[in-house]
Amino acid sequence: MQPQTIWQKMLAVDRRLLYVLLLVNIVMFLLVPVRMPASISPPVQKFYDTIEALQPGDLVMISSNWSASTLAENQPQLEAVIKHLMRKKARFSIISIEAQSRDISYRLAERVTKAEGYEYGRDWVHFGFVPNLTVAIKGMVTDLPNTIKQDVRGTRVSQIEMLKGVNSLRQYKLVIDVTPSGTVPIWISYSPKEVNIIYCPTSVMAAEAYTYLDSGQIKGMVTGAKGAQEYEQLLGIVGLASRFTNAISFSHVLIITFILLGNVAMFMNRLAERREA
Amino acid sequence: MTWQLNPQDQWLWIWAIVLGAFVLVLGLIPLLQVLPPRGRRALVVGITFLAGLFFAAEFFMPVNEEQKNMLTPAIQPAQNLLQLIGALALGLGTYGLVRLHLKNVVQKRTQWGYSVVLLVSFVTMAFFSIWNTLAEKELAPKTPLLENSFKLLFDFTLVQLDAAMFSLIAFYIFSAAYRAFRIRSIEASILMFTAMVVMIGVVPLGAYISYDLMGFSAEPTPEGASFVQMLVHNLGLPKVANWILTSLNAPAQRAIEFGVGIGGLAMAIRLWLSLERGIT
Amino acid sequence: MEWLQNFLPLTFDRAVVWIGVLCTIAIYSLLYRENPFYRFFEHMYIGLAAGYSLGPLGVDILYRYWIEPIWVQGYWAWAFVVPFGLYLYFIYSERYGWVSRLVIGLLIGASAGLFFQEFSSRYLVQLNSTLQRPLWFSASNPDLTVGNLIQNYIFLAILLTVMTYFTFSYQQKGTVKGIATAGRWFLMIGLGAIFGNTVMARMALLIGRAYYILSDWLLIRVGG
């Protein structure tokens, strides 16, 4: 039966038209040369303040577990975090529990740190890939050098300048979990209580983490690309996330508009059918 | 008996032990096959119980001022063991995939040409990935061929394909939201209203609408404000969204957490004691 | 003219960007309809992803935790671990498949044993945090305001109603059913928040791809 009323036509619209509309919306607002400032949310402010409280030389563990599938959300987060840590002259080590993340985070960190004169081995190090985070954390708490053994470049941990005298995860001040999956409960469960944890999830995982924020198990959170934009704003830098936000805002407007349109079309179509009946 | 040999002088012994270990452990399988089903289950149950007992005991035993007890030194070798087993378990997925597609090619099943594409990509990437990882550790030479090939295969093929594949979901979410998100009940209304407030409230557009267009206050609540003043001061979309996330969403998520926690504990005990059929 | 020179794949660094865009367009061709172009790149993606994992698995793990301890440090006892781990691969054998359960049992037992620490550190802390919320004014909470007090009551009400909703050990009727219904409504708020955030996450991924095509390939200045 051919659709007759406008409401039936709306309900039967080809999904490919919707795809084109979405793409046009995104491209249009990416090209708009105006950037709206973000309102800094309390979790991002707490995240920023936690890193601001670090002293030069403090050790930070970055758990980078994202792959290219969440590049647009986690890459701006990791870049901003590394830039902030360099600003505070903190020393950081990166560990990955996802195979792809090993190279992605290593190459990203190499690129970002080179620009600021941070030296590998002296200021930062990458521990490589470990498939089992739980036992890795327990092992690092007990005996970090023999758990990690060597970094990505094959240097024994005991010979890395930055880690001389470091035997346990307890000597770290902060853990930053940049992840698209539920790894922060593992850090919360197994890392020492004296080490603070802050969290950079993708937006999908953020809603579940508010309970940890409430209980103080995580001290701050940067949620996805929009959180990264707020964080970049606090740092005074223009990164990837700052360039995305127009498009994110107006894609949400588009979705909300179409959800409402779909419901209006459904109601009007039902009314028309009842009148006909 | 010494647990450590000299690799320089006793390398032959080391090779002999490694080969012997493979022969012994894999050769044990026909012997284990002799066990009746109850014996096999007893062996599996025993290993499961001992593995769990070690970690549970290490956690529950009292610790000294260094936060260590008598089992703590064994955590690190246990960690090494589990990382190795974990890596082999991850390799099982790869093995299964390659096995399936090799069968497709050998038996010339439908669309076996795509299986050839997969296997060629697999071998090429595996070669350069292993070479790259070895070169990073200076165990293999780092040449321009390696750098350019890995850059092409990883940065500009795998990463782009992975990102593109997952970004498809955006289109499907948009299409599904338009076609299927229908307000037919109170629950659906609550879900939609909350989703809309959160979607607009957390992005800069929400701040622009609330603070620049509608004139709400963007400042934090002043000290000593009354309840009514606090309410009026927090009417902006970003603040409402944050309140929804922290005051309404957080307790709901915590309730789910408690349920998951209790269920997880019960399941952990059942798995540890092998009370769960069909797993071990 | 300068833009065209920079745009065309005349160098290796530009050619790889074109390949990246080709990969993206190939995947997006699925949106029009299923086609061989998409299938080709889909299979290539799976092959590349599976092949890539052998590097970190083989070198970062096997070399670090097996080859080096044995052949560089001389700890020969580790030799028995990999053959035992290979029992997993017998899962494909009908006759010997049960030996894989020995390794699976080890992994499951270890996870189960570790859960006690997780329960204590993850869930008990949250329980403690919930129970410490003040519900009346007292000398031990001098900073408590009316707003905070109301928030605490709301928090507890939502927590208890949602937990009631999830209690399926007995039939819910009467007052309990009413409380469970309220819990379901509050749960919808949490799910609405998750849905909103999920939409934001997926849109960001698509925007990232669009940014790559516009900025890295077409060399257009984007994002303000």
CSV table of C-alpha atoms in Angstrom, one decimal, chain A residues 15-16 19 22-23 26-27 30-35 69-73 99-100 102-103 127-131 134-135 138 147-150 152 156 185 188-190 193 203-204 206-208 211-212 214-215 217 223 225-226 240 242-244 247-248 251-252 255 259, chain C residues 28 30-33 45 49 52-53 56-57 59-61 63-65 68-69 73 107 110-111 114-119 121-123 125-126 129-130 133 155 190 193-211 214 220-224:
chain,number,residue,atom,x,y,z
A,15,ARG,CA,16.9,5.6,6.2
A,16,ARG,CA,19.6,6.6,3.7
A,19,TYR,CA,22.1,9.2,7.1
A,22,LEU,CA,23.2,13.6,9.7
A,23,LEU,CA,26.3,13.8,7.7
A,26,ILE,CA,27.9,17.4,11.1
A,27,VAL,CA,29.9,18.8,8.1
A,30,LEU,CA,32.3,21.5,11.7
A,31,LEU,CA,32.9,24.2,9.1
A,32,VAL,CA,31.3,26.9,11.2
A,33,PRO,CA,34.2,29.2,12.3
A,34,VAL,CA,32.7,29.9,15.7
A,35,ARG,CA,33.5,27.9,18.9
A,69,SER,CA,37.4,2.6,17.6
A,70,THR,CA,37.1,5.3,20.2
A,71,LEU,CA,39.8,7.6,18.8
A,72,ALA,CA,37.7,10.7,18.6
A,73,GLU,CA,36.9,10.6,22.4
A,99,ALA,CA,46.9,-4.6,22.2
A,100,GLN,CA,46.1,-1.8,19.7
A,102,ARG,CA,49.9,-0.1,23.1
A,103,ASP,CA,51.1,1.4,19.8
A,127,PHE,CA,55.2,-0.3,30.1
A,128,GLY,CA,53.7,-2.0,27.0
A,129,PHE,CA,50.8,-4.4,26.9
A,130,VAL,CA,49.5,-6.7,29.6
A,131,PRO,CA,46.4,-8.7,29.0
A,134,THR,CA,43.9,-7.3,37.8
A,135,VAL,CA,47.0,-9.4,38.5
A,138,LYS,CA,48.4,-6.6,42.3
A,147,THR,CA,56.1,-7.4,37.4
A,148,ILE,CA,56.7,-5.1,34.5
A,149,LYS,CA,60.2,-6.4,33.9
A,150,GLN,CA,60.9,-4.1,30.9
A,152,VAL,CA,58.4,-1.2,25.3
A,156,ARG,CA,64.8,-3.4,32.3
A,185,PRO,CA,36.5,-0.6,38.9
A,188,ILE,CA,39.6,1.0,42.4
A,189,SER,CA,39.5,-2.5,43.7
A,190,TYR,CA,43.2,-3.4,43.5
A,193,LYS,CA,44.1,3.4,48.9
A,203,SER,CA,30.6,9.0,27.2
A,204,VAL,CA,29.0,5.6,27.1
A,206,ALA,CA,30.4,7.9,32.2
A,207,ALA,CA,26.9,7.5,33.6
A,208,GLU,CA,27.9,4.4,35.5
A,211,THR,CA,28.5,6.4,41.8
A,212,TYR,CA,32.3,6.2,42.2
A,214,ASP,CA,29.9,10.2,44.8
A,215,SER,CA,31.7,7.8,47.1
A,217,GLN,CA,36.6,6.3,44.8
A,223,THR,CA,33.6,12.5,30.0
A,225,ALA,CA,34.9,14.5,23.8
A,226,LYS,CA,32.8,17.1,25.5
A,240,LEU,CA,40.7,18.2,18.9
A,242,SER,CA,37.4,22.0,21.1
A,243,ARG,CA,37.0,21.7,17.4
A,244,PHE,CA,34.3,19.0,17.6
A,247,ALA,CA,29.1,19.5,15.6
A,248,ILE,CA,28.4,17.5,18.8
A,251,SER,CA,23.9,16.8,16.1
A,252,HIS,CA,22.1,16.4,19.4
A,255,ILE,CA,18.5,13.9,17.0
A,259,ILE,CA,12.8,11.9,17.8
C,28,TYR,CA,30.6,3.9,4.8
C,30,LEU,CA,27.6,-0.1,3.7
C,31,LEU,CA,25.1,2.6,4.5
C,32,TYR,CA,23.9,2.7,0.9
C,33,ARG,CA,23.8,-1.1,0.7
C,45,TYR,CA,40.1,-5.0,8.7
C,49,ALA,CA,43.3,-6.5,13.6
C,52,TYR,CA,48.4,-6.9,14.6
C,53,SER,CA,47.7,-8.6,18.0
C,56,PRO,CA,52.1,-7.3,21.4
C,57,LEU,CA,51.1,-10.9,22.4
C,59,VAL,CA,56.7,-10.0,22.0
C,60,ASP,CA,55.4,-7.9,24.9
C,61,ILE,CA,54.1,-11.0,26.7
C,63,TYR,CA,59.2,-12.6,25.2
C,64,ARG,CA,58.9,-10.6,28.5
C,65,TYR,CA,57.4,-13.3,30.7
C,68,GLU,CA,63.6,-13.7,28.7
C,69,PRO,CA,63.2,-15.4,32.1
C,73,GLN,CA,68.0,-15.1,33.1
C,107,LEU,CA,41.7,-18.7,35.0
C,110,ALA,CA,42.0,-17.0,40.0
C,111,SER,CA,39.2,-14.5,39.0
C,114,LEU,CA,40.4,-12.2,43.4
C,115,PHE,CA,36.8,-11.1,43.6
C,116,PHE,CA,36.8,-11.0,47.4
C,117,GLN,CA,39.2,-8.1,47.3
C,118,GLU,CA,37.1,-6.4,44.6
C,119,PHE,CA,34.0,-6.8,46.7
C,121,SER,CA,37.3,-2.4,47.9
C,122,ARG,CA,34.6,-1.6,45.4
C,123,TYR,CA,31.2,-2.4,46.9
C,125,VAL,CA,33.2,1.4,50.2
C,126,GLN,CA,30.1,2.4,48.3
C,129,SER,CA,29.6,6.1,51.6
C,130,THR,CA,25.8,5.6,51.4
C,133,ARG,CA,25.1,10.4,54.4
C,155,PHE,CA,19.5,9.7,47.1
C,190,GLY,CA,19.6,6.5,34.9
C,193,ALA,CA,21.3,9.5,31.1
C,194,ILE,CA,23.1,6.5,29.7
C,195,PHE,CA,21.2,6.9,26.4
C,196,GLY,CA,22.0,10.6,26.2
C,197,ASN,CA,25.7,9.9,26.8
C,198,THR,CA,25.7,7.0,24.3
C,199,VAL,CA,24.3,9.2,21.6
C,200,MET,CA,27.0,11.8,22.4
C,201,ALA,CA,29.7,9.1,22.3
C,202,ARG,CA,28.6,7.8,18.9
C,203,MET,CA,28.2,11.2,17.4
C,204,ALA,CA,31.7,12.1,18.5
C,205,LEU,CA,33.1,9.0,16.7
C,206,LEU,CA,31.4,10.1,13.5
C,207,ILE,CA,32.5,13.6,13.9
C,208,GLY,CA,36.1,12.4,14.4
C,209,ARG,CA,35.8,10.7,11.0
C,210,ALA,CA,34.3,13.7,9.3
C,211,TYR,CA,37.1,15.8,10.9
C,214,LEU,CA,37.8,17.5,6.0
C,220,ILE,CA,40.0,22.5,5.1
C,221,ARG,CA,40.3,24.4,8.4
C,222,VAL,CA,37.6,23.0,10.6
C,223,GLY,CA,36.2,23.5,14.1
C,224,GLY,CA,36.6,27.3,14.5
